[in-house]
Amino acid sequence: MSVADAFGRAAHYDAHAAVQRIVAEKLADRILALPLPPDPRVLEIGCGTGFLGLELVDNLEPSHWRMTDIAPAMVDRARQRLDDRANVSFAVMDGEHPDVAGRFDLICSSLTFQWFGDLPAAVARLRRRLSPRGSLVFTTLAEGSFFEWRRAHGDLAPGTRDYPSTEALAAMGLEVEIETIPMAHKSAREFLRSVKGIGAGTPRDGHRPLTPSELRGVMGRFEAKGCVASYVVATCVAGPL
Ligand SMILES: C[S@@+](CC[C@H](N)C(=O)[O-])C[C@H]1O[C@@H](n2cnc3c(N)ncnc32)[C@H](O)[C@@H]1O
């Protein structure tokens, strides 16, 4: 299943998205502290159901906020939340290859760039779409995310992706801040349900699914260590190229 289909099917995204909500709120505070031009023109990538837009649209008073996501169902849900704002528009778009005209004072995104195939190239492309005083600001998962789940795999290969290190992000010209958010779960099953519930269950390319007995072993070891899965969140900022 494609990433867009998996997110499109996440009908109960909001109920499972506690971390996403916290991260979007903190990102909104970070954006409000930036020296942006007045009435900024904004492009949001991977808007999901609209957490970040909801935090910012009224406070930032953008001249225009373009909300985009690769999953049509997510764009529909964001539209249901924010359609009453005259300065907001919606589009289905692959943010890794943005199909938009003009330059933006702010390009922002929360917990989406970890799905990009070539992050350095995407970052460079997006920085070229900034106005002279514009900023690219995003959160993404970084190295160490879900290390407890990975550890429970022992010698087996986990389906979780390889997330970039702070050094790799800095090498893309990004200013990086890291925060670790440990999330406790009732059981391994509940952890897996939450990952699926937010549409993030797509394994990395080439992953061999575990056999039922291998999966039971992983779940048992994960539960034996307390059922905590940590999100290592990088907040990244850069100016135009
Ligand atoms: C974890 S959700 C985050 C959604 C929202 N920003 C939030 O904080 O709740 C990731 C979102 O990225 C979207 N996405 C994944 N790959 C994308 C891409 N290449 N371009 C645009 N959106 C993408 C998914 O459809 C999903 O809505």
mmCIF file of C-alpha atoms and ligand atoms in Angstrom:
data_model
loop_
_atom_site.group_PDB
_atom_site.id
_atom_site.type_symbol
_atom_site.label_atom_id
_atom_site.label_comp_id
_atom_site.label_asym_id
_atom_site.label_seq_id
_atom_site.Cartn_x
_atom_site.Cartn_y
_atom_site.Cartn_z
ATOM 1 C CA MET A 1 0.000 0.000 0.000
ATOM 2 C CA SER A 2 1.330 3.473 -0.845
ATOM 3 C CA VAL A 3 2.029 6.065 1.877
ATOM 4 C CA ALA A 4 -0.850 8.193 0.519
ATOM 5 C CA ASP A 5 -3.276 5.233 0.672
ATOM 6 C CA ALA A 6 -2.159 4.287 4.196
ATOM 7 C CA PHE A 7 -2.707 7.828 5.467
ATOM 8 C CA GLY A 8 -5.927 8.123 3.491
ATOM 9 C CA ARG A 9 -7.319 5.090 5.325
ATOM 10 C CA ALA A 10 -6.413 6.454 8.771
ATOM 11 C CA ALA A 11 -10.011 7.428 9.525
ATOM 12 C CA HIS A 12 -9.297 7.655 13.292
ATOM 13 C CA TYR A 13 -6.067 9.643 12.885
ATOM 14 C CA ASP A 14 -6.955 12.304 15.487
ATOM 15 C CA ALA A 15 -7.725 9.703 18.173
ATOM 16 C CA HIS A 16 -4.241 8.172 17.811
ATOM 17 C CA ALA A 17 -2.281 11.365 17.150
ATOM 18 C CA ALA A 18 -1.340 12.546 20.675
ATOM 19 C CA VAL A 19 2.333 13.034 19.772
ATOM 20 C CA GLN A 20 1.495 14.704 16.469
ATOM 21 C CA ARG A 21 -0.725 17.197 18.295
ATOM 22 C CA ILE A 22 1.986 18.049 20.878
ATOM 23 C CA VAL A 23 4.634 18.407 18.164
ATOM 24 C CA ALA A 24 2.396 20.654 16.031
ATOM 25 C CA GLU A 25 1.662 22.930 19.017
ATOM 26 C CA LYS A 26 5.375 23.339 19.786
ATOM 27 C CA LEU A 27 6.176 23.921 16.131
ATOM 28 C CA ALA A 28 3.497 26.624 16.011
ATOM 29 C CA ASP A 29 5.201 28.412 18.959
ATOM 30 C CA ARG A 30 8.556 28.166 17.183
ATOM 31 C CA ILE A 31 7.062 29.638 14.003
ATOM 32 C CA LEU A 32 5.369 32.495 15.868
ATOM 33 C CA ALA A 33 8.793 33.457 17.308
ATOM 34 C CA LEU A 34 10.347 33.785 13.817
ATOM 35 C CA PRO A 35 10.953 37.212 12.285
ATOM 36 C CA LEU A 36 8.572 36.601 9.357
ATOM 37 C CA PRO A 37 7.470 39.383 6.995
ATOM 38 C CA PRO A 38 3.984 40.764 7.771
ATOM 39 C CA ASP A 39 1.003 38.995 6.096
ATOM 40 C CA PRO A 40 3.197 36.050 5.114
ATOM 41 C CA ARG A 41 2.431 33.802 2.166
ATOM 42 C CA VAL A 42 2.524 30.254 3.536
ATOM 43 C CA LEU A 43 2.845 26.772 2.053
ATOM 44 C CA GLU A 44 2.174 23.824 4.355
ATOM 45 C CA ILE A 45 3.281 20.338 3.353
ATOM 46 C CA GLY A 46 1.660 17.201 4.769
ATOM 47 C CA CYS A 47 -1.120 19.117 6.547
ATOM 48 C CA GLY A 48 -2.838 15.919 7.694
ATOM 49 C CA THR A 49 -6.098 16.761 9.443
ATOM 50 C CA GLY A 50 -4.970 20.360 10.048
ATOM 51 C CA PHE A 51 -3.329 20.495 13.528
ATOM 52 C CA LEU A 52 -0.635 23.019 12.569
ATOM 53 C CA GLY A 53 -2.919 25.221 10.481
ATOM 54 C CA LEU A 54 -5.452 25.351 13.278
ATOM 55 C CA GLU A 55 -2.758 26.579 15.687
ATOM 56 C CA LEU A 56 -1.408 29.221 13.332
ATOM 57 C CA VAL A 57 -3.878 30.538 10.785
ATOM 58 C CA ASP A 58 -5.577 32.963 13.149
ATOM 59 C CA ASN A 59 -2.393 34.021 15.011
ATOM 60 C CA LEU A 60 -0.088 34.472 12.055
ATOM 61 C CA GLU A 61 -2.640 36.291 9.882
ATOM 62 C CA PRO A 62 -1.182 35.044 6.587
ATOM 63 C CA SER A 63 -2.204 36.733 3.355
ATOM 64 C CA HIS A 64 -2.608 33.190 2.058
ATOM 65 C CA TRP A 65 -2.111 29.693 3.543
ATOM 66 C CA ARG A 66 -1.855 26.845 1.035
ATOM 67 C CA MET A 67 -2.543 23.548 2.847
ATOM 68 C CA THR A 68 -1.334 20.484 0.987
ATOM 69 C CA ASP A 69 -1.011 16.744 1.543
ATOM 70 C CA ILE A 70 -0.276 13.759 -0.664
ATOM 71 C CA ALA A 71 -3.397 11.920 0.661
ATOM 72 C CA PRO A 72 -6.695 13.293 -0.740
ATOM 73 C CA ALA A 73 -8.583 12.056 2.363
ATOM 74 C CA MET A 74 -6.291 14.104 4.627
ATOM 75 C CA VAL A 75 -6.844 17.232 2.522
ATOM 76 C CA ASP A 76 -10.614 16.676 2.860
ATOM 77 C CA ARG A 77 -10.331 16.436 6.655
ATOM 78 C CA ALA A 78 -8.200 19.592 6.863
ATOM 79 C CA ARG A 79 -10.754 21.323 4.644
ATOM 80 C CA GLN A 80 -13.581 20.332 6.999
ATOM 81 C CA ARG A 81 -11.648 21.977 9.845
ATOM 82 C CA LEU A 82 -10.515 25.183 8.166
ATOM 83 C CA ASP A 83 -12.764 25.763 5.170
ATOM 84 C CA ASP A 84 -14.386 28.807 6.771
ATOM 85 C CA ARG A 85 -11.133 30.824 6.538
ATOM 86 C CA ALA A 86 -11.088 32.991 3.415
ATOM 87 C CA ASN A 87 -7.274 33.066 3.291
ATOM 88 C CA VAL A 88 -6.815 29.255 3.257
ATOM 89 C CA SER A 89 -6.786 27.015 0.185
ATOM 90 C CA PHE A 90 -6.308 23.258 -0.150
ATOM 91 C CA ALA A 91 -4.577 20.962 -2.634
ATOM 92 C CA VAL A 92 -3.400 17.395 -3.028
ATOM 93 C CA MET A 93 0.333 17.610 -3.653
ATOM 94 C CA ASP A 94 3.508 15.602 -3.189
ATOM 95 C CA GLY A 95 5.560 17.975 -1.034
ATOM 96 C CA GLU A 96 8.780 16.332 -2.130
ATOM 97 C CA HIS A 97 8.117 17.654 -5.636
ATOM 98 C CA PRO A 98 6.004 20.783 -5.020
ATOM 99 C CA ASP A 99 3.833 21.916 -7.871
ATOM 100 C CA VAL A 100 3.109 25.515 -6.845
ATOM 101 C CA ALA A 101 3.760 28.906 -8.350
ATOM 102 C CA GLY A 102 5.657 31.773 -6.761
ATOM 103 C CA ARG A 103 7.686 32.104 -3.591
ATOM 104 C CA PHE A 104 6.674 31.719 0.041
ATOM 105 C CA ASP A 105 7.572 33.593 3.216
ATOM 106 C CA LEU A 106 7.031 30.415 5.213
ATOM 107 C CA ILE A 107 7.136 26.782 4.138
ATOM 108 C CA CYS A 108 6.179 24.627 7.099
ATOM 109 C CA SER A 109 5.477 21.009 7.874
ATOM 110 C CA SER A 110 5.018 18.782 10.907
ATOM 111 C CA LEU A 111 6.099 15.127 11.011
ATOM 112 C CA THR A 112 5.903 14.552 7.264
ATOM 113 C CA PHE A 113 9.425 14.850 5.847
ATOM 114 C CA GLN A 114 10.398 11.432 7.279
ATOM 115 C CA TRP A 115 8.359 9.986 4.409
ATOM 116 C CA PHE A 116 10.460 11.671 1.704
ATOM 117 C CA GLY A 117 12.669 9.443 -0.471
ATOM 118 C CA ASP A 118 15.487 11.989 -0.814
ATOM 119 C CA LEU A 119 15.375 14.495 2.036
ATOM 120 C CA PRO A 120 18.490 16.567 1.148
ATOM 121 C CA ALA A 121 17.221 17.141 -2.415
ATOM 122 C CA ALA A 122 13.731 18.040 -1.148
ATOM 123 C CA VAL A 123 15.120 20.498 1.418
ATOM 124 C CA ALA A 124 17.206 22.226 -1.276
ATOM 125 C CA ARG A 125 14.192 22.388 -3.644
ATOM 126 C CA LEU A 126 11.974 23.888 -0.940
ATOM 127 C CA ARG A 127 14.585 26.459 0.140
ATOM 128 C CA ARG A 128 14.677 27.666 -3.464
ATOM 129 C CA ARG A 129 10.933 28.398 -3.179
ATOM 130 C CA LEU A 130 11.417 30.838 -0.271
ATOM 131 C CA SER A 131 11.154 34.612 -0.561
ATOM 132 C CA PRO A 132 14.356 36.542 0.365
ATOM 133 C CA ARG A 133 13.322 36.800 4.064
ATOM 134 C CA GLY A 134 11.464 33.496 4.109
ATOM 135 C CA SER A 135 11.943 30.420 6.311
ATOM 136 C CA LEU A 136 11.574 26.687 5.869
ATOM 137 C CA VAL A 137 10.523 25.241 9.248
ATOM 138 C CA PHE A 138 9.642 21.607 9.833
ATOM 139 C CA THR A 139 9.656 18.793 12.329
ATOM 140 C CA THR A 140 10.707 15.314 11.327
ATOM 141 C CA LEU A 141 11.573 12.051 13.035
ATOM 142 C CA ALA A 142 15.297 11.714 13.701
ATOM 143 C CA GLU A 143 17.743 8.934 14.460
ATOM 144 C CA GLY A 144 16.828 6.983 17.586
ATOM 145 C CA SER A 145 13.062 7.136 17.033
ATOM 146 C CA PHE A 146 11.343 3.957 18.270
ATOM 147 C CA PHE A 147 14.715 2.586 19.414
ATOM 148 C CA GLU A 148 12.885 0.475 22.024
ATOM 149 C CA TRP A 149 10.865 -1.248 19.294
ATOM 150 C CA ARG A 150 13.986 -1.724 17.174
ATOM 151 C CA ARG A 151 15.892 -3.118 20.174
ATOM 152 C CA ALA A 152 13.130 -5.668 20.742
ATOM 153 C CA HIS A 153 13.896 -7.070 17.262
ATOM 154 C CA GLY A 154 17.308 -8.352 18.342
ATOM 155 C CA ASP A 155 18.878 -9.798 15.163
ATOM 156 C CA LEU A 156 15.676 -9.403 13.086
ATOM 157 C CA ALA A 157 15.296 -6.413 10.731
ATOM 158 C CA PRO A 158 12.574 -3.964 11.870
ATOM 159 C CA GLY A 159 10.215 -2.370 9.349
ATOM 160 C CA THR A 160 10.792 1.108 10.793
ATOM 161 C CA ARG A 161 12.667 3.509 8.569
ATOM 162 C CA ASP A 162 16.196 4.806 9.080
ATOM 163 C CA TYR A 163 15.807 8.364 10.306
ATOM 164 C CA PRO A 164 18.503 11.036 9.794
ATOM 165 C CA SER A 165 21.027 11.965 12.494
ATOM 166 C CA THR A 166 21.427 15.528 13.769
ATOM 167 C CA GLU A 167 24.700 15.714 11.822
ATOM 168 C CA ALA A 168 23.019 14.624 8.582
ATOM 169 C CA LEU A 169 20.301 17.258 9.039
ATOM 170 C CA ALA A 170 22.882 19.957 9.850
ATOM 171 C CA ALA A 171 24.771 18.998 6.667
ATOM 172 C CA MET A 172 21.620 20.010 4.706
ATOM 173 C CA GLY A 173 22.135 23.573 6.009
ATOM 174 C CA LEU A 174 19.459 23.204 8.690
ATOM 175 C CA GLU A 175 19.497 24.601 12.206
ATOM 176 C CA VAL A 176 18.415 21.590 14.297
ATOM 177 C CA GLU A 177 16.905 21.123 17.755
ATOM 178 C CA ILE A 178 16.199 17.630 19.061
ATOM 179 C CA GLU A 179 13.555 16.584 21.554
ATOM 180 C CA THR A 180 12.799 13.029 22.691
ATOM 181 C CA ILE A 181 9.171 12.270 23.521
ATOM 182 C CA PRO A 182 8.736 8.873 25.217
ATOM 183 C CA MET A 183 5.235 7.441 24.780
ATOM 184 C CA ALA A 184 4.073 4.672 27.082
ATOM 185 C CA HIS A 185 1.658 2.102 25.684
ATOM 186 C CA LYS A 186 -0.547 -0.435 27.428
ATOM 187 C CA SER A 187 0.774 -3.274 25.277
ATOM 188 C CA ALA A 188 2.761 -3.982 22.128
ATOM 189 C CA ARG A 189 -0.535 -4.534 20.331
ATOM 190 C CA GLU A 190 -1.725 -1.079 21.354
ATOM 191 C CA PHE A 191 1.566 0.443 20.108
ATOM 192 C CA LEU A 192 1.133 -1.245 16.722
ATOM 193 C CA ARG A 193 -2.511 -0.179 16.582
ATOM 194 C CA SER A 194 -1.522 3.448 17.231
ATOM 195 C CA VAL A 195 1.114 3.396 14.469
ATOM 196 C CA LYS A 196 -1.458 1.961 12.063
ATOM 197 C CA GLY A 197 -4.102 4.354 13.366
ATOM 198 C CA ILE A 198 -2.121 7.399 12.268
ATOM 199 C CA GLY A 199 -1.407 5.771 8.901
ATOM 200 C CA ALA A 200 2.307 5.344 9.613
ATOM 201 C CA GLY A 201 2.435 1.571 9.331
ATOM 202 C CA THR A 202 4.052 1.478 5.868
ATOM 203 C CA PRO A 203 7.370 -0.395 6.307
ATOM 204 C CA ARG A 204 10.565 0.718 4.634
ATOM 205 C CA ASP A 205 11.225 -0.539 1.088
ATOM 206 C CA GLY A 206 12.414 -4.128 0.886
ATOM 207 C CA HIS A 207 11.322 -5.043 4.403
ATOM 208 C CA ARG A 208 10.563 -8.745 4.905
ATOM 209 C CA PRO A 209 7.462 -9.051 7.104
ATOM 210 C CA LEU A 210 8.136 -11.025 10.297
ATOM 211 C CA THR A 211 6.577 -14.451 10.702
ATOM 212 C CA PRO A 212 3.816 -14.627 13.359
ATOM 213 C CA SER A 213 6.189 -16.322 15.812
ATOM 214 C CA GLU A 214 8.962 -13.742 15.183
ATOM 215 C CA LEU A 215 6.442 -10.941 15.753
ATOM 216 C CA ARG A 216 5.223 -12.547 18.979
ATOM 217 C CA GLY A 217 8.849 -12.655 20.193
ATOM 218 C CA VAL A 218 9.407 -8.976 19.354
ATOM 219 C CA MET A 219 6.165 -7.977 21.076
ATOM 220 C CA GLY A 220 7.094 -9.986 24.164
ATOM 221 C CA ARG A 221 10.540 -8.362 24.442
ATOM 222 C CA PHE A 222 9.002 -4.901 23.872
ATOM 223 C CA GLU A 223 6.484 -5.501 26.669
ATOM 224 C CA ALA A 224 9.161 -6.904 28.988
ATOM 225 C CA LYS A 225 10.987 -3.559 28.746
ATOM 226 C CA GLY A 226 7.924 -1.474 29.625
ATOM 227 C CA CYS A 227 6.123 -0.766 26.313
ATOM 228 C CA VAL A 228 7.679 2.660 25.793
ATOM 229 C CA ALA A 229 8.307 3.926 22.259
ATOM 230 C CA SER A 230 10.235 7.195 21.935
ATOM 231 C CA TYR A 231 9.743 9.737 19.200
ATOM 232 C CA VAL A 232 12.990 11.621 18.558
ATOM 233 C CA VAL A 233 11.748 14.832 16.956
ATOM 234 C CA ALA A 234 14.028 17.219 15.075
ATOM 235 C CA THR A 235 12.818 20.789 14.599
ATOM 236 C CA CYS A 236 14.640 22.184 11.577
ATOM 237 C CA VAL A 237 14.894 25.762 10.286
ATOM 238 C CA ALA A 238 16.597 27.176 7.190
ATOM 239 C CA GLY A 239 16.547 30.295 5.056
ATOM 240 C CA PRO A 240 16.440 30.615 1.250
ATOM 241 C CA LEU A 241 19.086 29.206 -1.083
HETATM 242 C C1 LIG B 1 2.173 11.838 10.648
HETATM 243 S S1 LIG B 1 1.139 12.669 9.505
HETATM 244 C C2 LIG B 1 1.318 14.364 10.058
HETATM 245 C C3 LIG B 1 0.148 15.189 9.629
HETATM 246 C C4 LIG B 1 0.069 16.565 10.239
HETATM 247 N N1 LIG B 1 1.164 17.419 9.796
HETATM 248 C C5 LIG B 1 0.032 16.470 11.748
HETATM 249 O O1 LIG B 1 0.933 17.011 12.397
HETATM 250 O O2 LIG B 1 -0.890 15.873 12.269
HETATM 251 C C6 LIG B 1 2.089 12.684 8.005
HETATM 252 C C7 LIG B 1 1.344 13.308 6.835
HETATM 253 O O3 LIG B 1 2.269 13.416 5.751
HETATM 254 C C8 LIG B 1 1.569 13.144 4.558
HETATM 255 N N2 LIG B 1 2.600 12.826 3.549
HETATM 256 C C9 LIG B 1 3.396 11.739 3.476
HETATM 257 N N3 LIG B 1 4.232 11.856 2.419
HETATM 258 C C10 LIG B 1 3.971 13.057 1.844
HETATM 259 C C11 LIG B 1 4.491 13.746 0.712
HETATM 260 N N4 LIG B 1 5.466 13.229 -0.041
HETATM 261 N N5 LIG B 1 3.975 14.956 0.397
HETATM 262 C C12 LIG B 1 2.963 15.489 1.140
HETATM 263 N N6 LIG B 1 2.415 14.883 2.205
HETATM 264 C C13 LIG B 1 2.920 13.678 2.563
HETATM 265 C C14 LIG B 1 0.624 12.018 4.939
HETATM 266 O O4 LIG B 1 -0.434 11.869 4.024
HETATM 267 C C15 LIG B 1 0.179 12.488 6.326
HETATM 268 O O5 LIG B 1 -0.964 13.304 6.264
#
